[in-house]
PDB file of C-alpha atoms in Angstrom:
ATOM      1  CA  UNK A   1     141.478 116.176  64.907  1.00 40.00           C
ATOM      2  CA  UNK A   2     141.454 117.655  68.410  1.00 47.00           C
ATOM      3  CA  UNK A   3     138.295 118.641  70.202  1.00 50.00           C
ATOM      4  CA  UNK A   4     139.174 122.290  69.622  1.00 51.00           C
ATOM      5  CA  UNK A   5     139.279 121.758  65.879  1.00 50.00           C
ATOM      6  CA  UNK A   6     136.032 119.807  65.998  1.00 50.00           C
ATOM      7  CA  UNK A   7     134.302 122.723  67.721  1.00 52.00           C
ATOM      8  CA  UNK A   8     135.615 125.185  65.166  1.00 52.00           C
ATOM      9  CA  UNK A   9     134.539 122.937  62.272  1.00 57.00           C
ATOM     10  CA  UNK A  10     130.940 123.126  63.560  1.00 69.00           C
ATOM     11  CA  UNK A  11     130.708 126.927  63.721  1.00 80.00           C
ATOM     12  CA  UNK A  12     128.095 128.877  61.729  1.00 77.00           C
ATOM     13  CA  UNK A  13     130.622 129.866  59.101  1.00 78.00           C
ATOM     14  CA  UNK A  14     130.929 126.234  57.912  1.00 78.00           C
ATOM     15  CA  UNK A  15     127.484 126.636  56.248  1.00 78.00           C
ATOM     16  CA  UNK A  16     128.922 128.960  53.646  1.00 74.00           C
ATOM     17  CA  UNK A  17     129.493 128.089  50.047  1.00 76.00           C
ATOM     18  CA  UNK A  18     132.193 129.836  48.025  1.00 78.00           C
ATOM     19  CA  UNK A  19     129.572 131.754  46.019  1.00 79.00           C
ATOM     20  CA  UNK A  20     127.554 133.089  48.990  1.00 79.00           C
ATOM     21  CA  UNK A  21     127.072 136.837  49.169  1.00 87.00           C
ATOM     22  CA  UNK A  22     129.862 138.704  50.878  1.00 86.00           C
ATOM     23  CA  UNK A  23     127.376 140.243  53.333  1.00 89.00           C
ATOM     24  CA  UNK A  24     126.368 136.735  54.478  1.00 88.00           C
ATOM     25  CA  UNK A  25     130.013 135.724  54.722  1.00 87.00           C
ATOM     26  CA  UNK A  26     130.732 138.812  56.938  1.00 91.00           C
ATOM     27  CA  UNK A  27     127.671 138.214  59.133  1.00 91.00           C
ATOM     28  CA  UNK A  28     128.610 134.563  59.774  1.00 92.00           C
ATOM     29  CA  UNK A  29     132.245 135.537  60.487  1.00 91.00           C
ATOM     30  CA  UNK A  30     131.161 138.069  63.063  1.00 94.00           C
ATOM     31  CA  UNK A  31     128.681 135.597  64.616  1.00 93.00           C
ATOM     32  CA  UNK A  32     131.323 132.859  64.756  1.00 92.00           C
ATOM     33  CA  UNK A  33     133.853 135.163  66.424  1.00 94.00           C
ATOM     34  CA  UNK A  34     131.299 136.264  68.950  1.00 94.00           C
ATOM     35  CA  UNK A  35     130.299 132.683  69.715  1.00 93.00           C
ATOM     36  CA  UNK A  36     133.933 131.576  70.134  1.00 93.00           C
ATOM     37  CA  UNK A  37     134.740 134.446  72.483  1.00 96.00           C
ATOM     38  CA  UNK A  38     131.545 133.844  74.486  1.00 95.00           C
ATOM     39  CA  UNK A  39     132.383 130.154  74.802  1.00 95.00           C
ATOM     40  CA  UNK A  40     135.734 131.030  76.390  1.00 97.00           C
ATOM     41  CA  UNK A  41     134.234 133.671  78.696  1.00 97.00           C
ATOM     42  CA  UNK A  42     131.339 131.413  79.791  1.00 97.00           C
ATOM     43  CA  UNK A  43     133.733 128.592  80.683  1.00 98.00           C
ATOM     44  CA  UNK A  44     136.064 130.883  82.555  1.00 98.00           C
ATOM     45  CA  UNK A  45     133.313 132.656  84.528  1.00 98.00           C
ATOM     46  CA  UNK A  46     131.816 129.319  85.488  1.00 97.00           C
ATOM     47  CA  UNK A  47     135.172 127.707  86.329  1.00 97.00           C
ATOM     48  CA  UNK A  48     136.674 130.606  88.238  1.00 97.00           C
ATOM     49  CA  UNK A  49     133.622 132.163  89.868  1.00 97.00           C
ATOM     50  CA  UNK A  50     130.753 129.700  89.476  1.00 96.00           C
ATOM     51  CA  UNK A  51     128.933 132.452  87.566  1.00 97.00           C
ATOM     52  CA  UNK A  52     126.923 132.306  84.377  1.00 96.00           C
ATOM     53  CA  UNK A  53     127.443 134.925  81.653  1.00 96.00           C
ATOM     54  CA  UNK A  54     123.812 136.172  81.889  1.00 95.00           C
ATOM     55  CA  UNK A  55     124.199 136.724  85.642  1.00 96.00           C
ATOM     56  CA  UNK A  56     127.534 138.515  85.044  1.00 97.00           C
ATOM     57  CA  UNK A  57     125.897 140.716  82.379  1.00 96.00           C
ATOM     58  CA  UNK A  58     123.048 141.627  84.732  1.00 97.00           C
ATOM     59  CA  UNK A  59     125.465 142.546  87.504  1.00 97.00           C
ATOM     60  CA  UNK A  60     127.429 144.679  84.985  1.00 97.00           C
ATOM     61  CA  UNK A  61     124.293 146.682  84.230  1.00 96.00           C
ATOM     62  CA  UNK A  62     123.638 147.200  87.958  1.00 97.00           C
ATOM     63  CA  UNK A  63     127.269 148.256  88.615  1.00 96.00           C
ATOM     64  CA  UNK A  64     126.777 151.112  86.137  1.00 92.00           C
ATOM     65  CA  UNK A  65     123.507 152.195  87.771  1.00 93.00           C
ATOM     66  CA  UNK A  66     124.344 153.240  91.287  1.00 85.00           C
ATOM     67  CA  UNK A  67     120.665 153.738  92.261  1.00 88.00           C
ATOM     68  CA  UNK A  68     119.640 150.403  90.758  1.00 94.00           C
ATOM     69  CA  UNK A  69     117.379 149.632  87.853  1.00 95.00           C
ATOM     70  CA  UNK A  70     113.756 148.665  87.513  1.00 93.00           C
ATOM     71  CA  UNK A  71     113.070 145.204  86.080  1.00 92.00           C
ATOM     72  CA  UNK A  72     111.718 146.650  82.823  1.00 90.00           C
ATOM     73  CA  UNK A  73     114.936 148.642  82.319  1.00 93.00           C
ATOM     74  CA  UNK A  74     117.099 145.605  83.069  1.00 94.00           C
ATOM     75  CA  UNK A  75     115.071 143.624  80.548  1.00 93.00           C
ATOM     76  CA  UNK A  76     115.489 146.324  77.918  1.00 93.00           C
ATOM     77  CA  UNK A  77     119.223 146.735  78.497  1.00 93.00           C
ATOM     78  CA  UNK A  78     119.899 142.974  78.453  1.00 93.00           C
ATOM     79  CA  UNK A  79     117.557 142.462  75.513  1.00 89.00           C
ATOM     80  CA  UNK A  80     115.769 139.545  77.176  1.00 88.00           C
ATOM     81  CA  UNK A  81     112.265 138.908  78.442  1.00 85.00           C
ATOM     82  CA  UNK A  82     111.025 140.030  81.815  1.00 85.00           C
ATOM     83  CA  UNK A  83     110.696 136.375  82.832  1.00 86.00           C
ATOM     84  CA  UNK A  84     114.401 135.797  82.141  1.00 90.00           C
ATOM     85  CA  UNK A  85     115.350 138.866  84.201  1.00 93.00           C
ATOM     86  CA  UNK A  86     113.113 137.750  87.082  1.00 93.00           C
ATOM     87  CA  UNK A  87     114.801 134.359  87.194  1.00 94.00           C
ATOM     88  CA  UNK A  88     118.285 135.885  87.161  1.00 95.00           C
ATOM     89  CA  UNK A  89     117.407 138.409  89.848  1.00 96.00           C
ATOM     90  CA  UNK A  90     115.835 135.713  92.011  1.00 96.00           C
ATOM     91  CA  UNK A  91     119.071 133.663  91.821  1.00 95.00           C
ATOM     92  CA  UNK A  92     121.253 136.661  92.590  1.00 97.00           C
ATOM     93  CA  UNK A  93     119.031 137.675  95.534  1.00 97.00           C
ATOM     94  CA  UNK A  94     119.325 134.150  96.942  1.00 97.00           C
ATOM     95  CA  UNK A  95     123.110 134.403  96.640  1.00 97.00           C
ATOM     96  CA  UNK A  96     123.132 137.804  98.431  1.00 97.00           C
ATOM     97  CA  UNK A  97     124.618 139.581  95.427  1.00 98.00           C
ATOM     98  CA  UNK A  98     121.628 141.853  94.627  1.00 97.00           C
ATOM     99  CA  UNK A  99     118.635 143.187  96.481  1.00 97.00           C
ATOM    100  CA  UNK A 100     115.254 144.668  95.632  1.00 95.00           C
ATOM    101  CA  UNK A 101     114.554 148.165  96.956  1.00 92.00           C
ATOM    102  CA  UNK A 102     111.272 150.082  96.977  1.00 86.00           C
ATOM    103  CA  UNK A 103     111.050 152.950  94.532  1.00 83.00           C
ATOM    104  CA  UNK A 104     109.991 156.140  96.371  1.00 83.00           C
ATOM    105  CA  UNK A 105     106.658 157.382  95.105  1.00 82.00           C
ATOM    106  CA  UNK A 106     105.710 154.137  93.377  1.00 82.00           C
ATOM    107  CA  UNK A 107     104.415 151.423  95.702  1.00 80.00           C
ATOM    108  CA  UNK A 108     104.167 148.904  92.881  1.00 84.00           C
ATOM    109  CA  UNK A 109     107.752 149.202  91.642  1.00 83.00           C
ATOM    110  CA  UNK A 110     111.123 148.270  92.967  1.00 89.00           C
ATOM    111  CA  UNK A 111     114.697 148.746  91.842  1.00 94.00           C
ATOM    112  CA  UNK A 112     117.306 146.016  91.740  1.00 96.00           C
ATOM    113  CA  UNK A 113     120.699 147.010  93.211  1.00 97.00           C
ATOM    114  CA  UNK A 114     123.986 145.336  93.863  1.00 97.00           C
ATOM    115  CA  UNK A 115     124.643 144.589  97.498  1.00 97.00           C
ATOM    116  CA  UNK A 116     128.088 145.563  98.850  1.00 97.00           C
ATOM    117  CA  UNK A 117     129.037 141.877  98.576  1.00 97.00           C
ATOM    118  CA  UNK A 118     127.676 141.811  95.027  1.00 97.00           C
ATOM    119  CA  UNK A 119     129.659 144.910  94.014  1.00 97.00           C
ATOM    120  CA  UNK A 120     132.852 143.423  95.438  1.00 97.00           C
ATOM    121  CA  UNK A 121     132.229 140.106  93.658  1.00 97.00           C
ATOM    122  CA  UNK A 122     131.399 141.839  90.377  1.00 98.00           C
ATOM    123  CA  UNK A 123     134.491 144.059  90.445  1.00 98.00           C
ATOM    124  CA  UNK A 124     136.701 140.988  91.000  1.00 97.00           C
ATOM    125  CA  UNK A 125     135.021 139.211  88.083  1.00 98.00           C
ATOM    126  CA  UNK A 126     135.191 142.346  85.889  1.00 98.00           C
ATOM    127  CA  UNK A 127     138.985 142.662  86.368  1.00 97.00           C
ATOM    128  CA  UNK A 128     139.542 139.077  85.257  1.00 97.00           C
ATOM    129  CA  UNK A 129     136.972 139.419  82.453  1.00 98.00           C
ATOM    130  CA  UNK A 130     138.920 142.332  81.044  1.00 97.00           C
ATOM    131  CA  UNK A 131     142.162 140.356  81.215  1.00 98.00           C
ATOM    132  CA  UNK A 132     140.528 137.436  79.400  1.00 98.00           C
ATOM    133  CA  UNK A 133     139.276 139.737  76.642  1.00 97.00           C
ATOM    134  CA  UNK A 134     142.774 141.296  76.325  1.00 97.00           C
ATOM    135  CA  UNK A 135     144.202 137.801  76.054  1.00 97.00           C
ATOM    136  CA  UNK A 136     141.608 136.627  73.497  1.00 97.00           C
ATOM    137  CA  UNK A 137     142.147 139.660  71.270  1.00 96.00           C
ATOM    138  CA  UNK A 138     145.929 139.498  71.728  1.00 96.00           C
ATOM    139  CA  UNK A 139     146.387 137.790  68.362  1.00 96.00           C
ATOM    140  CA  UNK A 140     145.587 141.090  66.661  1.00 96.00           C
ATOM    141  CA  UNK A 141     147.943 144.030  66.526  1.00 97.00           C
ATOM    142  CA  UNK A 142     146.734 147.149  68.286  1.00 96.00           C
ATOM    143  CA  UNK A 143     146.263 148.923  64.965  1.00 97.00           C
ATOM    144  CA  UNK A 144     144.108 146.012  63.730  1.00 97.00           C
ATOM    145  CA  UNK A 145     141.954 146.114  66.868  1.00 97.00           C
ATOM    146  CA  UNK A 146     141.557 149.897  66.460  1.00 97.00           C
ATOM    147  CA  UNK A 147     140.580 149.536  62.762  1.00 97.00           C
ATOM    148  CA  UNK A 148     138.150 146.673  63.472  1.00 97.00           C
ATOM    149  CA  UNK A 149     136.527 148.742  66.261  1.00 97.00           C
ATOM    150  CA  UNK A 150     136.191 151.690  63.933  1.00 98.00           C
ATOM    151  CA  UNK A 151     134.638 149.580  61.145  1.00 96.00           C
ATOM    152  CA  UNK A 152     132.246 147.834  63.452  1.00 96.00           C
ATOM    153  CA  UNK A 153     131.214 151.246  64.889  1.00 96.00           C
ATOM    154  CA  UNK A 154     130.469 152.479  61.377  1.00 97.00           C
ATOM    155  CA  UNK A 155     128.500 149.314  60.723  1.00 95.00           C
ATOM    156  CA  UNK A 156     126.542 149.720  63.984  1.00 94.00           C
ATOM    157  CA  UNK A 157     125.604 153.309  63.105  1.00 96.00           C
ATOM    158  CA  UNK A 158     124.414 152.203  59.662  1.00 96.00           C
ATOM    159  CA  UNK A 159     121.871 149.704  61.047  1.00 94.00           C
ATOM    160  CA  UNK A 160     118.246 150.745  61.249  1.00 94.00           C
ATOM    161  CA  UNK A 161     116.680 151.237  64.686  1.00 86.00           C
ATOM    162  CA  UNK A 162     114.879 148.135  65.963  1.00 78.00           C
TER     163      UNK A 162
END
């Protein structure tokens, strides 16, 4: 057995028994697929750019917010604690990829923004990230990807608000 097969054999779906509820089987299939894709993306971001996935995700949020985001908003969007966001921002500031800016009218607050160097670096990573996702989903026909996207959208809308 190759290492790749060993990794797959240890995924969350292996906990299933043949008589487990179909909802549990679906959940563990989605979780396993997410974990496998993330594993590829994490390795590629680290190998190609020396970047962690959480740092990339934070930069993606900032790229969409031209005026920057307050720490509380970053925390909410990334669904992580304020402490985690602070650590990520501190690292990115040290690397010159983001900066903290005062918020006019609120002396206690600041917004986190991409620096020009950070925006350039993020856009380069985002182009490759998209190509990696296209590659990783390439085993599905376009119609299958469209149908899966539609079904997962319906599932997302059916979930109760947190």
